[in-house]
Structure formats: structure tokens, C-alpha cells
Amino acid sequence: MSLAAGPGPGWLLFSFGMGLVSGSKCPKNCQCQAQEVACTGMQLTAYPSDVPLSTRRLYLNDNAITFLPAMNLGLLSDLVYLDCQNNLIREVMDYTFIGVFRLIYLRLSSNNLMLVSPHSFSVLSSLVHLDISNNPHLFSLSKYTFANTSSLRHLDLRNTGLQTLDPTAFHSLVTLQTLYLSGNPWKCNCSFLDFTVYLLVSHLNHPDDDNATCVEPTELAGWPVTRAGNPLRYMCITHLDRQDYIFLLLVGFCIFSAGTVAAWLTGMCAVLYQNARRKASEDKAEDEHGQRPEVSRPIFQSRADSAQDGLPRQI
């Protein structure tokens, strides 16, 4: 069949495969150049199709995307830069970034994030910059969230709903240099103590230090979380609240009552023992006094009889 007769099915498949592998296509209304795809502000409601597989920098910011499909995103094995800020993304699952293991820069700020699964970033061992700020409905992060992001240097957690953090979540962040924490309703209670101690000893850079403050308890309201470690340690370890004094008073009362009862029982036992011993002694003494007259009576009687006879005994 000649080429003039039109392309056959085999030729179409070959052309599709070459286009897919070479990544020569570009998403509609986006700009593509030199392994960079920019879809900024294109009013997209879904992840764009036809993103070249050779893409290294992908800009999806300022759209209305609600979900990042792991299947499509995972084809971009060379991707190192992903900007998804200012969208409507609600959750990041464990498998979302499973194929983009070379990712270095990830921006998820200003979305509607409500859930970040514990192992969402577990394959991103090369990640250096992570921004999940301005997600006011993100109330918690698992202690495994940053478990394998050992290359992370910049972490932005500003303006979220986070109230506390588990310090074990930061154990693998040995290269972390900059940490943003402002705009969060931090509850600086005793469960927050270990994290504040981590902030003291880690010597990280906190550019927003003055605005990252505690909202609870009232004693530490407005206190920077990076400097709350020492007063919080005093409150939780050496300081006693009214409830603590009440508890100690009850414990002391119980100990005093138990000691009083024990002493009373000991005294009663001692008195009963002494009474029993005294009674035994008296009974023994009476028995001894009762036997002495019976023994001496025959002696005195024999002497009286001899006196009555009036006769001297012959020796």
C-alpha cells in the first residue's frame, strides 16, 4: 500500500508511540519549551493531558485543579520541579508522587488540603523544597510524613490549621535548614514540649520567628514557639498546678489515714498481747500461792502434835 493511499493502522500506532516517547506534544493553552511546561492561570479544572514525558519543570499554579492523578504524573520520571500552588487540591495520597522520585521542588501552597497521607512523600528522597503553606483546613501531619525526605532543606508550614507536631516526624530531616511555622494556632501544652525542645537544640533558621506564637495556654499566649521550650519545661516538669496540689493532698491524706489505722491496729494488738501475758502471769502466781499452804500444813501439824505430847524426844 502506497503512502498516497493514506496511513494504515500500523503507521498510526508507530506515529503515536514516537510522539508519546519523544514528548513532542503540548497541552492545550499551555506553553512548552526546553523541557518546561507552563499552564499558569489557564483555568484548568483537571490535570492537563498530553504533558511531554521529557518535562522537567511543570507549572500548574493558579488554576482550579482538584486532584493530581498518580498515573499521569508518574509518567514524568524526569520531573524535578512541580508548582501546584493556588488550586483546589484537597488531598495528597500515598501513591500520588510514586513515579516522580527525582522531584526536588514541590509547591502545594494555597490549596484546600485537608489530608496528607502518612507516606505521601516517602519516595521523594531527593526533595529539597516543600511548601504546603496556606492550607487552613490541614489540621494534622503524621509522624511518618517526612520519613524518607532526608534531603529536605526548606519546609514551609505557615498558615495551616496545625496545632501540634510530633518531633519524631523531623528525625530524618538531618539537612533541614529553614522552617516556617507562623500563622498556626499552636497549643503549647505538655504534649508540645518535645517539639519545642527540638526547636531549641536544632538551631534551624526561622525567618518568621516572631509571628510563630502559642495561642494556648494563657500563660504562654503570644510566646514564640521557638523559645517556648524552657518555660514549658518548667510548667510541665517542675511546676505544679492546682490540680496537682489537690492530687498530692489526697495522696497525703490517704497515706496519713492508712498510717493512723495501722498504728491503731498495732497498738490494739500490743495491748491485747500485754493483757494476755499479764493474765497468764497472774494465773501462774495464783497457782504457786495455792500450792504452798498445802505443802507446809503437815509440817506445822507434826510440830503441834509433838508439843501436845509434852514429852521430849529422845535423840
CSV table of C-alpha atoms in Angstrom, one decimal:
chain,number,residue,atom,x,y,z
A,1,MET,CA,0.0,0.0,0.0
A,2,SER,CA,1.5,3.4,-1.0
A,3,LEU,CA,1.7,6.4,1.2
A,4,ALA,CA,-0.7,8.2,-1.1
A,5,ALA,CA,-3.4,5.8,-0.2
A,6,GLY,CA,-3.3,7.2,3.4
A,7,PRO,CA,-1.7,5.9,6.6
A,8,GLY,CA,-2.6,2.5,7.8
A,9,PRO,CA,-3.2,1.4,11.4
A,10,GLY,CA,0.4,0.3,11.9
A,11,TRP,CA,1.7,3.7,10.8
A,12,LEU,CA,-0.7,5.5,13.1
A,13,LEU,CA,0.4,3.4,16.1
A,14,PHE,CA,4.0,4.0,15.2
A,15,SER,CA,3.4,7.7,15.0
A,16,PHE,CA,1.5,7.8,18.3
A,17,GLY,CA,4.3,5.9,20.0
A,18,MET,CA,7.0,8.1,18.7
A,19,GLY,CA,5.1,11.2,19.7
A,20,LEU,CA,4.5,9.8,23.2
A,21,VAL,CA,8.1,8.8,23.7
A,22,SER,CA,9.6,12.0,22.3
A,23,GLY,CA,7.1,14.2,24.2
A,24,SER,CA,6.6,16.5,21.3
A,25,LYS,CA,3.0,17.3,22.2
A,26,CYS,CA,2.0,20.2,24.4
A,27,PRO,CA,-1.2,20.6,26.5
A,28,LYS,CA,-3.8,22.9,25.1
A,29,ASN,CA,-3.4,26.6,26.1
A,30,CYS,CA,-0.1,25.8,27.8
A,31,GLN,CA,3.4,26.9,26.7
A,32,CYS,CA,6.1,24.3,26.2
A,33,GLN,CA,9.8,24.9,25.7
A,34,ALA,CA,13.0,23.2,26.6
A,35,GLN,CA,11.5,20.5,28.9
A,36,GLU,CA,9.3,23.1,30.6
A,37,VAL,CA,5.5,23.2,30.5
A,38,ALA,CA,3.7,26.3,31.8
A,39,CYS,CA,0.0,26.1,32.3
A,40,THR,CA,-0.3,29.0,34.8
A,41,GLY,CA,-3.7,30.7,35.1
A,42,MET,CA,-5.3,28.7,32.3
A,43,GLN,CA,-8.5,28.0,34.4
A,44,LEU,CA,-7.8,24.3,34.3
A,45,THR,CA,-10.1,22.1,36.4
A,46,ALA,CA,-8.2,18.9,35.9
A,47,TYR,CA,-4.6,17.8,35.3
A,48,PRO,CA,-3.7,18.6,31.7
A,49,SER,CA,-3.3,15.8,29.2
A,50,ASP,CA,-0.5,15.5,26.6
A,51,VAL,CA,2.2,16.7,29.0
A,52,PRO,CA,5.5,15.7,27.3
A,53,LEU,CA,7.2,12.8,29.1
A,54,SER,CA,10.5,14.6,29.0
A,55,THR,CA,9.2,17.5,31.1
A,56,ARG,CA,11.4,18.6,34.0
A,57,ARG,CA,9.6,21.7,35.1
A,58,LEU,CA,5.8,21.8,35.3
A,59,TYR,CA,3.8,24.9,36.3
A,60,LEU,CA,0.1,24.2,37.2
A,61,ASN,CA,-0.3,27.1,39.5
A,62,ASP,CA,-3.3,29.5,39.6
A,63,ASN,CA,-5.9,27.1,38.3
A,64,ALA,CA,-8.8,25.1,39.7
A,65,ILE,CA,-7.3,21.6,39.7
A,66,THR,CA,-8.8,19.4,42.4
A,67,PHE,CA,-6.8,16.2,42.1
A,68,LEU,CA,-3.3,15.1,41.0
A,69,PRO,CA,-3.6,11.7,39.1
A,70,ALA,CA,-0.8,9.4,40.1
A,71,MET,CA,-1.0,7.6,36.8
A,72,ASN,CA,-0.4,10.6,34.6
A,73,LEU,CA,2.0,12.3,37.0
A,74,GLY,CA,4.0,9.1,37.4
A,75,LEU,CA,5.0,9.1,33.7
A,76,LEU,CA,7.1,12.2,34.2
A,77,SER,CA,10.1,10.3,35.6
A,78,ASP,CA,12.5,13.3,34.9
A,79,LEU,CA,10.3,15.8,36.7
A,80,VAL,CA,12.3,17.9,39.2
A,81,TYR,CA,10.1,21.0,39.6
A,82,LEU,CA,6.3,21.0,40.3
A,83,ASP,CA,4.3,24.1,41.1
A,84,CYS,CA,0.7,23.4,42.1
A,85,GLN,CA,0.0,26.4,44.3
A,86,ASN,CA,-3.3,28.2,44.3
A,87,ASN,CA,-5.5,25.3,43.2
A,88,LEU,CA,-8.3,23.3,44.8
A,89,ILE,CA,-6.4,20.2,45.7
A,90,ARG,CA,-8.0,18.5,48.7
A,91,GLU,CA,-5.8,15.5,49.5
A,92,VAL,CA,-2.4,14.0,48.7
A,93,MET,CA,-2.4,10.2,48.8
A,94,ASP,CA,0.4,7.7,49.4
A,95,TYR,CA,0.7,6.9,45.7
A,96,THR,CA,0.4,10.5,44.3
A,97,PHE,CA,4.1,11.1,43.7
A,98,ILE,CA,5.2,7.4,43.3
A,99,GLY,CA,6.6,7.9,39.8
A,100,VAL,CA,8.4,11.3,40.3
A,101,PHE,CA,11.1,10.2,42.6
A,102,ARG,CA,13.6,12.8,41.2
A,103,LEU,CA,11.4,15.7,42.3
A,104,ILE,CA,13.4,18.5,44.0
A,105,TYR,CA,10.9,21.3,44.3
A,106,LEU,CA,7.2,20.8,45.3
A,107,ARG,CA,4.8,23.6,45.9
A,108,LEU,CA,1.3,22.8,47.2
A,109,SER,CA,0.5,26.1,49.0
A,110,SER,CA,-2.8,27.9,48.8
A,111,ASN,CA,-5.0,24.8,48.2
A,112,ASN,CA,-7.8,23.1,50.1
A,113,LEU,CA,-5.6,20.4,51.6
A,114,MET,CA,-7.4,18.5,54.3
A,115,LEU,CA,-5.4,15.3,54.2
A,116,VAL,CA,-1.7,14.4,53.6
A,117,SER,CA,-1.4,10.7,53.9
A,118,PRO,CA,1.4,9.4,56.1
A,119,HIS,CA,3.6,8.2,53.2
A,120,SER,CA,2.7,10.8,50.6
A,121,PHE,CA,6.3,12.0,50.3
A,122,SER,CA,8.0,8.7,51.1
A,123,VAL,CA,9.5,8.2,47.6
A,124,LEU,CA,10.8,11.8,47.3
A,125,SER,CA,14.2,11.2,48.8
A,126,SER,CA,15.7,14.0,46.5
A,127,LEU,CA,13.1,16.6,47.6
A,128,VAL,CA,14.8,19.8,48.8
A,129,HIS,CA,12.0,22.3,48.9
A,130,LEU,CA,8.5,21.6,50.2
A,131,ASP,CA,5.8,24.2,50.6
A,132,ILE,CA,2.3,23.3,52.0
A,133,SER,CA,1.5,26.6,53.5
A,134,ASN,CA,-1.8,28.5,53.3
A,135,ASN,CA,-3.9,25.3,53.8
A,136,PRO,CA,-6.1,26.3,56.7
A,137,HIS,CA,-8.0,23.0,56.8
A,138,LEU,CA,-4.9,20.9,57.3
A,139,PHE,CA,-5.1,20.1,61.0
A,140,SER,CA,-2.5,17.3,61.4
A,141,LEU,CA,0.5,15.6,59.9
A,142,SER,CA,1.6,12.1,60.6
A,143,LYS,CA,4.9,11.4,62.2
A,144,TYR,CA,5.8,9.5,59.0
A,145,THR,CA,5.1,12.4,56.7
A,146,PHE,CA,8.7,13.3,56.3
A,147,ALA,CA,10.2,9.9,57.0
A,148,ASN,CA,12.2,9.5,53.8
A,149,THR,CA,12.7,13.1,52.8
A,150,SER,CA,16.3,13.1,54.1
A,151,SER,CA,17.4,15.8,51.6
A,152,LEU,CA,14.8,18.4,52.6
A,153,ARG,CA,16.3,21.8,53.4
A,154,HIS,CA,13.3,24.1,53.2
A,155,LEU,CA,9.9,23.4,54.8
A,156,ASP,CA,7.1,25.8,54.8
A,157,LEU,CA,4.1,25.1,57.2
A,158,ARG,CA,2.7,28.6,57.5
A,159,ASN,CA,-0.9,29.5,57.8
A,160,THR,CA,-2.3,26.0,58.2
A,161,GLY,CA,-4.6,24.5,60.9
A,162,LEU,CA,-1.7,22.7,62.6
A,163,GLN,CA,-2.0,22.9,66.4
A,164,THR,CA,0.8,20.5,67.3
A,165,LEU,CA,3.6,18.4,65.7
A,166,ASP,CA,5.2,15.2,66.7
A,167,PRO,CA,9.0,15.8,66.9
A,168,THR,CA,9.7,12.2,65.6
A,169,ALA,CA,8.4,13.5,62.3
A,170,PHE,CA,11.6,15.5,62.0
A,171,HIS,CA,14.1,12.8,62.9
A,172,SER,CA,15.1,12.0,59.3
A,173,LEU,CA,15.4,15.7,58.3
A,174,VAL,CA,19.1,15.9,59.0
A,175,THR,CA,19.7,18.5,56.3
A,176,LEU,CA,16.8,20.8,57.2
A,177,GLN,CA,17.9,24.4,57.4
A,178,THR,CA,14.8,26.6,57.1
A,179,LEU,CA,11.4,26.1,58.8
A,180,TYR,CA,8.4,28.3,58.6
A,181,LEU,CA,5.7,27.9,61.4
A,182,SER,CA,3.9,31.3,61.6
A,183,GLY,CA,0.1,31.7,61.4
A,184,ASN,CA,-0.8,28.4,63.1
A,185,PRO,CA,-2.9,28.0,66.3
A,186,TRP,CA,-0.1,26.3,68.2
A,187,LYS,CA,-1.2,24.7,71.5
A,188,CYS,CA,1.9,24.8,73.7
A,189,ASN,CA,0.8,22.3,76.2
A,190,CYS,CA,2.9,19.5,77.7
A,191,SER,CA,2.4,17.2,74.6
A,192,PHE,CA,4.1,20.0,72.6
A,193,LEU,CA,7.2,20.1,74.9
A,194,ASP,CA,9.3,17.6,72.9
A,195,PHE,CA,8.8,19.6,69.7
A,196,THR,CA,9.8,22.9,71.4
A,197,VAL,CA,12.9,21.2,72.8
A,198,TYR,CA,13.7,20.1,69.2
A,199,LEU,CA,13.4,23.7,68.0
A,200,LEU,CA,15.8,24.8,70.7
A,201,VAL,CA,18.5,22.3,70.0
A,202,SER,CA,18.2,22.0,66.2
A,203,HIS,CA,19.4,25.6,65.6
A,204,LEU,CA,17.2,26.0,62.4
A,205,ASN,CA,16.6,29.2,60.6
A,206,HIS,CA,13.1,30.6,61.4
A,207,PRO,CA,12.5,33.7,59.3
A,208,ASP,CA,9.0,34.1,60.8
A,209,ASP,CA,10.1,33.5,64.4
A,210,ASP,CA,8.2,36.5,65.9
A,211,ASN,CA,4.9,35.5,64.2
A,212,ALA,CA,5.0,31.8,65.1
A,213,THR,CA,3.4,32.1,68.6
A,214,CYS,CA,1.4,30.0,71.0
A,215,VAL,CA,-2.3,30.5,71.5
A,216,GLU,CA,-2.6,28.2,74.5
A,217,PRO,CA,-2.2,28.1,77.4
A,218,THR,CA,-2.9,31.6,78.6
A,219,GLU,CA,0.4,31.7,80.4
A,220,LEU,CA,2.3,31.3,77.1
A,221,ALA,CA,-0.2,33.1,74.7
A,222,GLY,CA,1.9,35.2,72.3
A,223,TRP,CA,5.1,33.4,73.2
A,224,PRO,CA,7.2,32.4,70.2
A,225,VAL,CA,7.2,28.6,69.8
A,226,THR,CA,10.9,28.6,69.1
A,227,ARG,CA,11.5,30.0,72.6
A,228,ALA,CA,8.7,28.2,74.5
A,229,GLY,CA,10.8,25.2,75.4
A,230,ASN,CA,12.2,26.4,78.7
A,231,PRO,CA,9.0,27.9,80.2
A,232,LEU,CA,7.1,24.9,79.0
A,233,ARG,CA,9.6,22.6,80.6
A,234,TYR,CA,9.2,24.4,83.9
A,235,MET,CA,5.4,24.2,83.6
A,236,CYS,CA,5.3,20.5,82.7
A,237,ILE,CA,8.2,19.2,84.8
A,238,THR,CA,8.9,21.4,87.9
A,239,HIS,CA,5.7,23.5,88.2
A,240,LEU,CA,2.6,22.2,89.9
A,241,ASP,CA,-0.9,23.3,89.0
A,242,ARG,CA,-3.8,23.5,91.4
A,243,GLN,CA,-5.0,20.0,90.3
A,244,ASP,CA,-1.5,18.7,91.2
A,245,TYR,CA,-1.7,20.1,94.7
A,246,ILE,CA,-5.2,18.6,95.2
A,247,PHE,CA,-3.9,15.3,94.0
A,248,LEU,CA,-0.9,15.4,96.3
A,249,LEU,CA,-3.2,16.4,99.2
A,250,LEU,CA,-5.4,13.5,98.6
A,251,VAL,CA,-2.4,11.1,98.4
A,252,GLY,CA,-1.0,12.6,101.6
A,253,PHE,CA,-4.4,12.2,103.3
A,254,CYS,CA,-4.7,8.6,102.2
A,255,ILE,CA,-1.2,7.9,103.4
A,256,PHE,CA,-1.9,9.6,106.8
A,257,SER,CA,-5.2,7.7,107.2
A,258,ALA,CA,-3.5,4.4,106.4
A,259,GLY,CA,-0.7,5.1,108.8
A,260,THR,CA,-3.2,6.1,111.5
A,261,VAL,CA,-5.2,2.9,111.1
A,262,ALA,CA,-2.0,0.8,111.0
A,263,ALA,CA,-0.8,2.5,114.2
A,264,TRP,CA,-4.1,1.9,115.9
A,265,LEU,CA,-4.2,-1.7,114.9
A,266,THR,CA,-0.6,-2.2,116.1
A,267,GLY,CA,-1.4,-0.5,119.4
A,268,MET,CA,-4.5,-2.7,119.9
A,269,CYS,CA,-2.5,-5.8,119.2
A,270,ALA,CA,0.2,-4.7,121.6
A,271,VAL,CA,-2.4,-4.0,124.4
A,272,LEU,CA,-4.2,-7.3,123.8
A,273,TYR,CA,-0.9,-9.1,123.9
A,274,GLN,CA,0.2,-7.4,127.2
A,275,ASN,CA,-3.2,-8.1,128.8
A,276,ALA,CA,-3.0,-11.8,127.8
A,277,ARG,CA,0.6,-12.0,129.1
A,278,ARG,CA,-0.3,-10.3,132.4
A,279,LYS,CA,-3.3,-12.6,132.9
A,280,ALA,CA,-1.1,-15.6,132.2
A,281,SER,CA,1.4,-14.3,134.8
A,282,GLU,CA,-1.3,-13.7,137.4
A,283,ASP,CA,-2.8,-17.2,136.9
A,284,LYS,CA,0.6,-18.7,137.3
A,285,ALA,CA,1.2,-16.7,140.5
A,286,GLU,CA,-2.1,-17.8,141.9
A,287,ASP,CA,-1.3,-21.4,141.2
A,288,GLU,CA,2.0,-21.1,143.0
A,289,HIS,CA,0.4,-19.5,146.1
A,290,GLY,CA,-2.3,-22.1,146.2
A,291,GLN,CA,0.2,-25.0,146.4
A,292,ARG,CA,2.5,-23.6,149.3
A,293,PRO,CA,0.0,-23.9,152.2
A,294,GLU,CA,-0.8,-27.5,151.3
A,295,VAL,CA,2.8,-28.4,151.5
A,296,SER,CA,3.6,-26.6,154.8
A,297,ARG,CA,0.5,-27.7,156.7
A,298,PRO,CA,1.7,-31.2,157.6
A,299,ILE,CA,5.0,-29.8,158.9
A,300,PHE,CA,3.3,-27.4,161.2
A,301,GLN,CA,0.8,-30.1,162.3
A,302,SER,CA,3.5,-32.5,163.2
A,303,ARG,CA,5.2,-29.8,165.4
A,304,ALA,CA,2.0,-29.1,167.1
A,305,ASP,CA,1.4,-32.8,167.9
A,306,SER,CA,4.8,-33.1,169.4
A,307,ALA,CA,4.2,-30.1,171.6
A,308,GLN,CA,1.0,-31.5,172.8
A,309,ASP,CA,2.6,-34.8,174.0
A,310,GLY,CA,4.8,-32.8,176.4
A,311,LEU,CA,7.4,-35.5,176.1
A,312,PRO,CA,10.9,-34.7,175.0
A,313,ARG,CA,12.1,-36.7,172.1
A,314,GLN,CA,14.9,-38.9,172.7
A,315,ILE,CA,17.9,-38.5,170.4
